Amino acid sequence: MSEQLLNSTRRGAVALLEINRPKAKNSLNNELLDAMAAELTALRTDESVLAVVISGADGVFCAGADITAFDEIRAQPLVGAGTGETFWSILEAFPKPVIAAVERFALGGGCELALACDIVIAGEGARFGVPEVKIGAIPGAGGTQRLVKAVGKSKAMAMLLTGDFMTAEQACAAGIVAEVVADGETLAHATAMGQRIAQNSPLAVALVKDAALASFETSLAQGLAHEKRNFYVAVHSADSLEGQTAFLGKRAPKFTGR
């Protein structure tokens, strides 16, 4: 492959994944998604990595899917299309925290990517949108589902049906974005947050993420039972004993993820 579609670097215990298709405004194509899937699969079992940050090269997060790929999709049979494990299912099942550092555009597939991450940090000039209806398509990577859960039915429907964009401040007020920072500072802020997360018990972080995400799939009663099971697993862990001992001894804990 002549083009390095994904740059992967480390900042301590934080893995930095940079989408690198700047000439295409970092739009998503199959080759890029395959590269991201392979990287996440490797990072899943890398115990030295405790958080992941996804960003885009050249000051753009991701302007959407590469619409030239629609021709390839049309060539596939409609029945059974879209089955099988994909980058999106790998990201959804990824046990470590994933933070999106969004600059300028998170549109279409880029907005869906941000929504699929656990936390979104946005530059003040960033724009979020799902404008697929403007080209005769609809979101196909979770946009109709995650957007409704993130912002509620009315705001989600307004975005989905008009294709209008949200500013970073609007997205923060609506619940898509956790924090708005100065343009050009999202990667630094997201990395710093990842490093703060990495100071906590890796087991507790994985268990709390698992419990929180279960709320999207279960009733309240089922979610509370799931949380209780994870709580007892956490309290019976070596990390919990170390955290308690360190707290009482007024020292920093040394977590092992066990």
XYZ file of C-alpha atoms in Angstrom:
258
model
C 0.000 0.000 0.000
C 1.609 3.267 -1.123
C -0.318 5.418 1.335
C -0.084 5.021 5.105
C -3.769 5.327 5.911
C -3.410 5.108 9.687
C -0.597 6.457 11.834
C -0.196 4.680 15.169
C 1.997 6.118 17.915
C 2.184 5.948 21.717
C 2.149 8.578 24.428
C 2.874 6.568 27.537
C -0.047 4.212 28.115
C -2.181 5.997 25.498
C -2.266 4.776 21.889
C -2.782 7.550 19.323
C -4.476 6.532 16.079
C -4.413 9.238 13.400
C -6.553 8.834 10.285
C -4.266 9.815 7.419
C -6.230 10.586 4.268
C -5.902 14.393 4.341
C -6.506 14.834 0.601
C -9.900 13.172 1.107
C -10.572 15.058 4.366
C -9.871 11.761 6.159
C -12.980 10.108 4.738
C -13.471 6.452 5.576
C -12.902 3.722 3.002
C -12.655 -0.049 3.348
C -8.856 -0.079 3.455
C -8.779 2.475 6.267
C -11.476 0.650 8.239
C -9.551 -2.609 7.836
C -6.383 -0.915 9.125
C -8.242 0.515 12.116
C -9.839 -2.864 12.853
C -6.443 -4.579 12.778
C -4.919 -1.941 15.070
C -7.736 -2.148 17.619
C -7.519 -5.933 17.586
C -3.817 -5.709 18.452
C -4.350 -3.017 21.098
C -7.089 -5.036 22.788
C -4.554 -7.514 24.192
C -1.646 -5.064 24.629
C -1.490 -4.591 28.398
C 0.788 -1.561 28.033
C -2.052 0.388 26.368
C -4.803 1.594 28.709
C -6.625 4.129 26.506
C -6.912 5.040 22.822
C -7.284 8.434 21.127
C -8.542 8.691 17.539
C -7.809 11.869 15.573
C -7.428 13.002 11.967
C -4.428 14.310 10.072
C -4.096 17.888 8.850
C -6.554 19.344 11.365
C -9.636 17.424 10.172
C -11.221 14.559 12.092
C -13.306 12.832 9.412
C -15.578 14.343 6.773
C -17.548 11.140 6.215
C -17.477 7.938 4.235
C -15.869 7.723 0.828
C -19.032 7.809 -1.318
C -17.208 6.220 -4.256
C -17.507 2.998 -2.235
C -21.283 3.066 -2.811
C -20.744 1.452 -6.216
C -19.092 -1.524 -4.520
C -21.976 -1.776 -2.049
C -24.526 -1.729 -4.898
C -22.763 -4.703 -6.413
C -23.470 -6.773 -3.299
C -26.741 -8.701 -2.894
C -29.280 -6.860 -0.794
C -30.266 -9.941 1.235
C -27.655 -10.573 3.914
C -25.719 -7.403 3.146
C -23.708 -5.937 5.987
C -23.396 -9.124 8.017
C -20.181 -10.287 9.673
C -17.694 -8.665 12.020
C -16.536 -5.223 10.934
C -14.463 -2.359 12.312
C -17.634 -1.009 13.909
C -18.367 -4.182 15.852
C -14.703 -4.385 16.930
C -14.845 -0.787 18.175
C -18.153 -1.412 19.943
C -16.702 -4.408 21.804
C -13.341 -2.749 22.559
C -12.865 -2.945 26.353
C -10.569 0.062 26.807
C -11.676 3.711 26.722
C -11.628 5.339 23.272
C -11.552 9.122 22.965
C -12.279 11.043 19.758
C -10.292 14.255 19.238
C -12.475 16.139 16.744
C -11.241 19.085 14.700
C -13.280 20.863 11.994
C -15.534 18.100 10.649
C -17.217 15.004 12.055
C -19.738 14.402 9.300
C -21.566 11.293 8.156
C -19.341 8.344 8.941
C -17.081 10.721 10.860
C -19.956 11.686 13.141
C -20.811 8.002 13.525
C -17.189 7.318 14.472
C -17.290 10.036 17.130
C -20.604 8.686 18.458
C -19.120 5.172 18.674
C -16.233 6.408 20.824
C -16.633 6.659 24.601
C -15.688 10.336 24.933
C -15.530 13.203 22.421
C -13.285 16.257 22.783
C -14.026 18.905 20.142
C -12.338 22.024 18.893
C -14.557 25.112 19.115
C -14.772 25.318 15.325
C -15.822 21.683 14.853
C -19.064 20.737 13.141
C -21.093 17.553 13.601
C -23.681 16.221 11.181
C -25.303 13.254 9.467
C -26.143 14.742 6.039
C -26.577 11.440 4.178
C -30.176 12.248 3.160
C -28.780 15.067 1.016
C -27.211 12.460 -1.285
C -30.030 9.933 -1.176
C -28.576 7.697 1.540
C -28.907 7.237 5.292
C -26.360 6.595 8.070
C -25.229 2.981 7.982
C -22.766 2.676 10.848
C -24.958 3.348 13.860
C -25.876 6.981 13.275
C -29.647 6.548 13.514
C -29.289 4.547 16.736
C -26.469 6.220 18.657
C -27.563 9.749 17.783
C -31.057 9.194 19.206
C -29.545 7.729 22.394
C -27.061 10.610 22.658
C -29.327 13.613 22.088
C -32.916 12.330 22.247
C -35.523 11.775 19.559
C -36.400 15.341 18.548
C -32.877 16.706 18.118
C -31.716 13.509 16.450
C -34.628 13.553 14.005
C -33.924 17.194 13.161
C -30.313 16.346 12.290
C -31.135 13.108 10.463
C -34.006 14.483 8.379
C -32.546 17.886 7.456
C -28.865 17.005 7.276
C -28.123 20.206 9.212
C -24.901 20.499 11.216
C -24.363 21.162 14.916
C -21.633 23.440 16.211
C -19.249 22.105 18.825
C -21.016 24.092 21.536
C -24.418 22.788 20.427
C -23.057 19.237 20.324
C -21.673 19.682 23.836
C -24.992 20.996 25.134
C -26.791 18.098 23.423
C -24.543 15.432 24.925
C -22.440 14.360 21.924
C -19.325 16.169 23.158
C -17.793 16.025 26.639
C -15.587 19.113 26.347
C -14.982 21.949 23.880
C -11.444 23.324 23.681
C -9.556 25.762 21.473
C -9.030 24.675 17.885
C -5.787 22.762 17.544
C -5.838 21.637 21.178
C -8.121 18.602 20.964
C -5.379 15.995 20.624
C -3.460 17.366 23.615
C -6.609 17.473 25.766
C -7.757 14.014 24.664
C -4.308 12.557 25.315
C -4.159 14.179 28.753
C -7.568 12.704 29.571
C -6.382 9.288 28.368
C -3.352 9.576 30.628
C -5.569 10.439 33.609
C -7.688 7.392 32.848
C -4.520 5.278 32.625
C -3.665 6.163 36.228
C -6.763 4.305 37.412
C -7.217 0.566 37.831
C -7.349 -0.972 34.327
C -9.745 -3.630 35.589
C -12.067 -1.087 37.213
C -12.013 1.069 34.067
C -12.945 -1.921 31.895
C -15.702 -2.980 34.296
C -17.225 0.491 34.591
C -17.181 0.947 30.804
C -18.839 -2.445 30.396
C -21.530 -1.606 32.949
C -22.231 1.817 31.478
C -22.549 0.481 27.920
C -24.894 -2.246 29.141
C -27.434 0.488 29.882
C -27.985 0.867 26.112
C -28.925 -2.792 25.714
C -30.891 -3.653 28.865
C -33.764 -2.569 31.061
C -32.943 -0.573 34.199
C -33.379 -3.655 36.383
C -31.082 -5.714 34.146
C -28.549 -2.892 34.009
C -28.496 -2.555 37.792
C -27.947 -6.309 38.141
C -25.118 -6.112 35.598
C -23.567 -3.208 37.510
C -23.811 -5.131 40.797
C -22.004 -8.137 39.304
C -19.234 -5.896 37.995
C -19.030 -4.139 41.378
C -18.393 -7.417 43.180
C -15.799 -8.475 40.596
C -14.029 -5.151 41.119
C -14.103 -5.308 44.936
C -12.717 -8.864 44.932
C -9.783 -7.843 42.717
C -6.173 -7.261 43.719
C -6.493 -3.724 42.327
C -9.305 -2.938 44.761
C -7.253 -4.151 47.719
C -4.268 -2.146 46.471
C -6.435 0.955 46.016
C -7.835 0.667 49.526
C -4.405 0.036 51.047
C -2.868 2.955 49.141
C -5.694 5.292 50.134
C -5.360 4.430 53.820
C -1.590 4.658 53.587
C -1.794 8.034 51.799
C 0.287 6.906 48.818
C -0.292 6.497 45.102
C -1.672 3.050 44.174
C 0.257 0.638 41.961
C -2.412 -1.085 39.906
C -1.753 -4.250 37.928
C -5.124 -4.743 36.251
C -5.749 -7.924 38.246
